[in-house]
Amino acid sequence: MKPSDPLSLPESLLLRLQDSKHVLVLTGAGMSAESGIATFRDAQTGLWARFRPEELATPQAFAAHPARVWSWYEERRHTVREAEPHAGHVALVEMEKMVPRLSIVTQNVDALHQRSGSGSVIELHGNIMRSICHLTSRPIDEEWLENSPDCPPRSPWARDGLARPDVVWFGESLPAEAMNSAMNAAVNCDFCFSIGTTSLVQPAASLPLLAVENGAILIEINPQETPLSLHANHCLRTSASEALTALLHQWKTRVQDHKPGAG
Ligand code: OAD
């Protein structure tokens, strides 16, 4: 392999991947970019380049301007409904079949991993397609929302309650069960991928470091350098779909070439 080849894993790391018992994959907004869902921090196209987070993605913003916040999420839900998983999502589904265990921990709220068929997905920041009562956090079903004339719809669970998206806003805690499962996976995995995240938002950003501290190999897939790059055993500097399809091909080819009796 040429050192500058952005698409191949060095043979020694491929071997470690092939022998891995538990692969952890942490994904961020860059994983969904090729499905047409905007990232948060990319300079021209990122959501936070066009909107101020504190005006839309905080409990304070929702309390002050519930209709504005709900409408913004309606727009994003529309984009997510139209989006399709890409070849990188599909490659992860294939990789899950090649190791005893593969856990995906995602910061994305679009459920594209689940839609593509990945089995073990931990949602750290919630799911934009689900709604909850803003006072009781009880789930509100789609049919109720569709039949509501209000923006945002009123909650069926509390007199002054409103429907809000089941996502984590700035200043809110992550769902405890998801965070515990994610930390468990980080401690127990032996191979970790960090894909399409700036690695700036905690606590998600610390998961790959926890994996490394516990002896895992770390590969970063991101066209850009991030604060995590320094800690990675190898960086694939290309898009998620390109890197993952190339990696799957490299992996399958190696397995094929090393089958007993394969020349
Ligand atoms: P960001 O928008 O901060 O970062 C997106 C990353 O994806 C950048 O590092 C890009 O270089 C990279 N990227 C862009 N296109 C890519 C592609 N095709 N393939 C691979 N990588 C690509 O998104 P996150 O790091 O996920 O939180 O942001 C973390 C959290 O900050 C989000 O979950 C959200 C936000 O505030 C909440 O809403 C709670």
Short mmCIF file of C-alpha atoms and ligand atoms in Angstrom, two decimals:
data_model
loop_
_atom_site.label_atom_id
_atom_site.label_comp_id
_atom_site.label_asym_id
_atom_site.label_seq_id
_atom_site.Cartn_x
_atom_site.Cartn_y
_atom_site.Cartn_z
CA MET A 1 0.00 0.00 0.00
CA LYS A 2 1.22 3.51 -0.81
CA PRO A 3 1.33 5.66 2.36
CA SER A 4 -0.82 8.31 0.68
CA ASP A 5 -3.54 5.89 -0.46
CA PRO A 6 -6.70 7.27 1.22
CA LEU A 7 -8.69 4.10 0.58
CA SER A 8 -6.65 1.18 1.96
CA LEU A 9 -5.96 -0.02 5.45
CA PRO A 10 -2.39 -1.24 6.08
CA GLU A 11 -2.24 -5.05 6.01
CA SER A 12 -1.36 -5.29 9.74
CA LEU A 13 -4.51 -3.33 10.71
CA LEU A 14 -6.68 -5.28 8.29
CA LEU A 15 -5.51 -8.45 10.04
CA ARG A 16 -6.48 -6.99 13.41
CA LEU A 17 -9.90 -6.08 12.01
CA GLN A 18 -10.36 -9.56 10.62
CA ASP A 19 -9.54 -11.06 14.04
CA SER A 20 -11.65 -8.56 15.96
CA LYS A 21 -14.24 -9.87 18.43
CA HIS A 22 -16.08 -6.58 18.89
CA VAL A 23 -16.01 -3.63 16.50
CA LEU A 24 -17.36 -0.28 17.67
CA VAL A 25 -18.43 2.25 15.03
CA LEU A 26 -19.08 5.83 16.19
CA THR A 27 -20.81 7.94 13.56
CA GLY A 28 -21.51 11.66 13.25
CA ALA A 29 -23.24 13.98 10.81
CA GLY A 30 -20.63 13.28 8.08
CA MET A 31 -21.98 9.72 7.87
CA SER A 32 -25.34 11.09 6.64
CA ALA A 33 -23.91 13.86 4.43
CA GLU A 34 -23.91 11.70 1.29
CA SER A 35 -27.57 10.89 1.92
CA GLY A 36 -28.29 14.61 1.54
CA ILE A 37 -28.61 15.52 5.23
CA ALA A 38 -26.67 18.64 6.17
CA THR A 39 -23.88 18.39 8.76
CA PHE A 40 -23.73 20.83 11.67
CA ARG A 41 -20.33 22.48 11.41
CA ASP A 42 -19.23 22.40 7.76
CA ALA A 43 -18.40 26.02 6.93
CA GLN A 44 -20.78 26.67 4.01
CA THR A 45 -23.42 23.96 4.20
CA GLY A 46 -23.57 23.06 7.91
CA LEU A 47 -26.80 23.70 9.81
CA TRP A 48 -25.02 25.82 12.39
CA ALA A 49 -23.57 28.03 9.60
CA ARG A 50 -27.16 29.02 8.76
CA PHE A 51 -28.90 28.86 12.16
CA ARG A 52 -27.79 29.68 15.67
CA PRO A 53 -28.07 26.55 17.85
CA GLU A 54 -29.24 28.47 20.90
CA GLU A 55 -32.16 29.91 18.88
CA LEU A 56 -33.41 26.48 17.84
CA ALA A 57 -31.91 23.54 19.68
CA THR A 58 -32.32 24.42 23.36
CA PRO A 59 -35.18 24.03 25.87
CA GLN A 60 -35.09 27.83 26.29
CA ALA A 61 -35.63 28.36 22.56
CA PHE A 62 -38.58 25.94 22.61
CA ALA A 63 -40.11 27.70 25.63
CA ALA A 64 -39.78 31.11 23.95
CA HIS A 65 -40.67 30.18 20.34
CA PRO A 66 -42.30 26.71 20.24
CA ALA A 67 -43.83 27.17 16.77
CA ARG A 68 -40.55 28.33 15.24
CA VAL A 69 -38.61 25.41 16.74
CA TRP A 70 -41.30 22.84 15.83
CA SER A 71 -41.45 24.12 12.21
CA TRP A 72 -37.66 23.89 11.87
CA TYR A 73 -37.81 20.26 13.01
CA GLU A 74 -40.71 19.59 10.62
CA GLU A 75 -38.45 20.75 7.77
CA ARG A 76 -35.62 18.53 8.96
CA ARG A 77 -38.01 15.58 9.33
CA HIS A 78 -39.08 16.12 5.73
CA THR A 79 -35.42 15.97 4.60
CA VAL A 80 -34.86 12.79 6.63
CA ARG A 81 -37.98 11.12 5.18
CA GLU A 82 -36.72 11.84 1.66
CA ALA A 83 -33.18 10.61 2.41
CA GLU A 84 -31.93 7.11 1.58
CA PRO A 85 -29.04 5.21 3.20
CA HIS A 86 -25.92 5.25 0.96
CA ALA A 87 -23.32 2.61 0.07
CA GLY A 88 -21.40 3.30 3.30
CA HIS A 89 -24.43 2.40 5.44
CA VAL A 90 -24.85 -0.79 3.42
CA ALA A 91 -21.13 -1.65 3.83
CA LEU A 92 -21.56 -1.43 7.62
CA VAL A 93 -24.45 -3.90 7.43
CA GLU A 94 -22.16 -6.29 5.52
CA MET A 95 -19.32 -5.80 8.03
CA GLU A 96 -21.66 -6.72 10.87
CA LYS A 97 -21.89 -10.20 9.30
CA MET A 98 -18.09 -10.56 9.27
CA VAL A 99 -17.32 -10.17 12.99
CA PRO A 100 -18.82 -11.72 16.14
CA ARG A 101 -20.10 -8.34 17.29
CA LEU A 102 -20.40 -4.87 15.75
CA SER A 103 -22.00 -2.01 17.67
CA ILE A 104 -22.92 1.28 16.05
CA VAL A 105 -23.09 4.30 18.33
CA THR A 106 -24.51 7.24 16.45
CA GLN A 107 -24.85 10.93 17.16
CA ASN A 108 -27.25 11.14 14.22
CA VAL A 109 -30.98 11.46 14.79
CA ASP A 110 -32.05 10.28 11.34
CA ALA A 111 -32.15 6.47 11.91
CA LEU A 112 -30.44 5.81 8.57
CA HIS A 113 -28.36 2.99 10.12
CA GLN A 114 -31.52 1.19 11.24
CA ARG A 115 -33.20 1.81 7.88
CA SER A 116 -30.23 0.29 6.05
CA GLY A 117 -30.52 -2.84 8.22
CA SER A 118 -27.83 -2.48 10.89
CA GLY A 119 -28.83 -4.52 13.92
CA SER A 120 -27.16 -2.99 16.94
CA VAL A 121 -27.57 0.79 16.91
CA ILE A 122 -27.28 3.01 19.97
CA GLU A 123 -28.78 6.49 19.47
CA LEU A 124 -26.90 8.94 21.66
CA HIS A 125 -28.73 12.10 20.62
CA GLY A 126 -32.24 10.70 20.15
CA ASN A 127 -34.36 10.31 17.04
CA ILE A 128 -35.92 13.19 15.11
CA MET A 129 -38.82 11.04 13.87
CA ARG A 130 -40.09 10.43 17.41
CA SER A 131 -41.91 13.03 19.49
CA ILE A 132 -42.44 13.33 23.23
CA CYS A 133 -44.40 15.51 25.65
CA HIS A 134 -42.16 18.41 26.68
CA LEU A 135 -43.36 18.16 30.30
CA THR A 136 -43.57 14.41 30.93
CA SER A 137 -41.25 13.02 28.20
CA ARG A 138 -43.90 10.40 27.40
CA PRO A 139 -43.95 9.33 23.73
CA ILE A 140 -46.58 10.83 21.42
CA ASP A 141 -47.62 8.77 18.43
CA GLU A 142 -47.65 9.85 14.80
CA GLU A 143 -51.44 9.57 14.44
CA TRP A 144 -52.02 12.02 17.30
CA LEU A 145 -49.58 14.51 15.73
CA GLU A 146 -51.16 14.22 12.28
CA ASN A 147 -54.63 14.93 13.68
CA SER A 148 -53.55 17.97 15.66
CA PRO A 149 -54.39 21.43 14.26
CA ASP A 150 -51.77 23.11 16.51
CA CYS A 151 -48.13 24.01 15.92
CA PRO A 152 -46.63 22.41 17.88
CA PRO A 153 -49.34 19.84 18.59
CA ARG A 154 -50.63 19.74 22.17
CA SER A 155 -49.52 16.79 24.28
CA PRO A 156 -52.10 14.13 25.20
CA TRP A 157 -50.22 13.60 28.50
CA ALA A 158 -50.23 16.97 30.30
CA ARG A 159 -52.59 19.95 30.30
CA ASP A 160 -49.95 22.48 29.27
CA GLY A 161 -47.73 19.98 27.54
CA LEU A 162 -46.58 20.34 23.92
CA ALA A 163 -45.08 17.86 21.50
CA ARG A 164 -41.32 18.23 21.02
CA PRO A 165 -38.81 16.14 19.06
CA ASP A 166 -37.21 13.28 20.99
CA VAL A 167 -33.70 14.64 20.50
CA VAL A 168 -31.06 15.89 22.90
CA TRP A 169 -30.87 19.69 22.96
CA PHE A 170 -27.92 21.78 24.12
CA GLY A 171 -27.82 21.78 27.90
CA GLU A 172 -29.74 18.49 28.21
CA SER A 173 -28.35 15.15 29.39
CA LEU A 174 -27.94 12.22 27.07
CA PRO A 175 -30.30 9.26 27.58
CA ALA A 176 -28.61 7.34 30.43
CA GLU A 177 -29.22 3.86 29.05
CA ALA A 178 -27.80 4.74 25.63
CA MET A 179 -24.75 6.39 27.21
CA ASN A 180 -24.11 3.37 29.48
CA SER A 181 -24.36 0.96 26.54
CA ALA A 182 -22.05 3.17 24.48
CA MET A 183 -19.44 3.33 27.26
CA ASN A 184 -19.64 -0.42 27.72
CA ALA A 185 -19.05 -0.93 24.02
CA ALA A 186 -16.09 1.49 24.09
CA VAL A 187 -14.46 -0.31 27.02
CA ASN A 188 -15.02 -3.78 25.57
CA CYS A 189 -14.35 -3.32 21.85
CA ASP A 190 -11.01 -4.22 20.29
CA PHE A 191 -11.43 -2.20 17.08
CA CYS A 192 -13.04 1.23 16.75
CA PHE A 193 -14.02 3.41 13.80
CA SER A 194 -14.84 7.08 14.19
CA ILE A 195 -16.71 8.19 11.06
CA GLY A 196 -17.81 11.67 9.98
CA THR A 197 -17.62 13.49 13.27
CA THR A 198 -15.65 16.60 14.26
CA SER A 199 -15.08 14.92 17.65
CA LEU A 200 -15.88 18.19 19.39
CA VAL A 201 -19.12 17.36 21.19
CA GLN A 202 -18.90 15.55 24.51
CA PRO A 203 -19.48 12.97 25.78
CA ALA A 204 -19.60 11.25 22.36
CA ALA A 205 -16.13 12.55 21.46
CA SER A 206 -14.54 10.75 24.40
CA LEU A 207 -15.81 7.27 23.38
CA PRO A 208 -13.04 6.48 20.84
CA LEU A 209 -10.45 7.65 23.39
CA LEU A 210 -11.96 5.32 25.96
CA ALA A 211 -11.67 2.51 23.41
CA VAL A 212 -8.00 3.34 22.77
CA GLU A 213 -7.26 3.51 26.53
CA ASN A 214 -8.68 0.00 26.74
CA GLY A 215 -6.44 -1.34 23.99
CA ALA A 216 -8.55 -0.94 20.84
CA ILE A 217 -7.20 -0.02 17.40
CA LEU A 218 -8.70 3.28 16.20
CA ILE A 219 -9.39 4.22 12.58
CA GLU A 220 -10.78 7.63 11.64
CA ILE A 221 -12.79 8.13 8.45
CA ASN A 222 -13.14 11.81 7.67
CA PRO A 223 -11.98 13.98 4.75
CA GLN A 224 -10.80 16.53 7.36
CA GLU A 225 -8.39 16.30 10.27
CA THR A 226 -10.02 16.43 13.73
CA PRO A 227 -8.74 16.56 17.33
CA LEU A 228 -9.09 12.74 17.32
CA SER A 229 -6.76 12.24 14.35
CA LEU A 230 -3.68 12.36 16.59
CA HIS A 231 -4.92 9.34 18.53
CA ALA A 232 -5.85 7.22 15.51
CA ASN A 233 -3.74 4.30 14.31
CA HIS A 234 -4.77 5.24 10.79
CA CYS A 235 -6.91 7.89 9.07
CA LEU A 236 -8.82 7.32 5.85
CA ARG A 237 -9.11 10.85 4.43
CA THR A 238 -12.12 10.42 2.21
CA SER A 239 -15.89 10.25 2.38
CA ALA A 240 -17.72 7.63 4.44
CA SER A 241 -19.22 5.84 1.42
CA GLU A 242 -15.93 5.70 -0.46
CA ALA A 243 -13.87 4.59 2.55
CA LEU A 244 -16.33 1.95 3.76
CA THR A 245 -17.00 0.37 0.37
CA ALA A 246 -13.25 0.23 -0.35
CA LEU A 247 -12.55 -1.22 3.09
CA LEU A 248 -15.25 -3.87 2.70
CA HIS A 249 -13.81 -4.81 -0.69
CA GLN A 250 -10.26 -4.99 0.73
CA TRP A 251 -11.47 -7.10 3.67
CA LYS A 252 -13.50 -9.54 1.53
CA THR A 253 -10.63 -9.88 -0.94
CA ARG A 254 -8.23 -10.72 1.89
CA VAL A 255 -10.61 -13.32 3.34
CA GLN A 256 -11.01 -14.85 -0.13
CA ASP A 257 -7.25 -14.90 -0.85
CA HIS A 258 -6.47 -16.56 2.49
CA LYS A 259 -9.12 -19.29 2.36
CA PRO A 260 -7.54 -22.74 2.76
CA GLY A 261 -6.64 -23.98 -0.68
CA ALA A 262 -6.96 -20.55 -2.28
CA GLY A 263 -3.77 -20.85 -4.30
P1 OAD B 1 -20.31 18.04 12.58
O1 OAD B 1 -21.18 18.80 11.62
O2 OAD B 1 -19.69 18.79 13.70
O3 OAD B 1 -19.11 17.38 11.77
C1 OAD B 1 -19.29 16.69 10.57
C2 OAD B 1 -17.97 16.00 10.25
O4 OAD B 1 -18.19 15.17 9.13
C3 OAD B 1 -16.82 16.95 9.88
O5 OAD B 1 -15.65 16.56 10.58
C4 OAD B 1 -16.65 16.75 8.38
O6 OAD B 1 -15.28 16.87 7.97
C5 OAD B 1 -17.11 15.33 8.22
N1 OAD B 1 -17.68 14.99 6.92
C6 OAD B 1 -18.35 15.79 6.04
N2 OAD B 1 -18.73 15.10 4.97
C7 OAD B 1 -18.31 13.81 5.16
C8 OAD B 1 -18.44 12.60 4.41
N3 OAD B 1 -19.08 12.56 3.23
N4 OAD B 1 -17.90 11.47 4.93
C9 OAD B 1 -17.25 11.50 6.13
N5 OAD B 1 -17.11 12.60 6.87
C10 OAD B 1 -17.64 13.74 6.40
O7 OAD B 1 -21.13 16.80 13.10
P2 OAD B 1 -20.95 15.95 14.42
O8 OAD B 1 -19.52 15.80 14.80
O9 OAD B 1 -21.75 14.72 14.21
O10 OAD B 1 -25.61 17.36 18.51
O11 OAD B 1 -21.68 16.86 15.47
C11 OAD B 1 -21.84 16.36 16.77
C12 OAD B 1 -23.08 16.92 17.37
O12 OAD B 1 -23.06 18.34 17.31
C13 OAD B 1 -24.37 16.56 16.65
O13 OAD B 1 -24.87 15.27 16.96
C14 OAD B 1 -25.30 17.63 17.13
C15 OAD B 1 -24.40 18.83 16.98
O14 OAD B 1 -24.67 19.89 17.79
C16 OAD B 1 -26.85 17.55 18.97
O15 OAD B 1 -27.74 17.97 18.26
C17 OAD B 1 -27.02 17.20 20.41
#
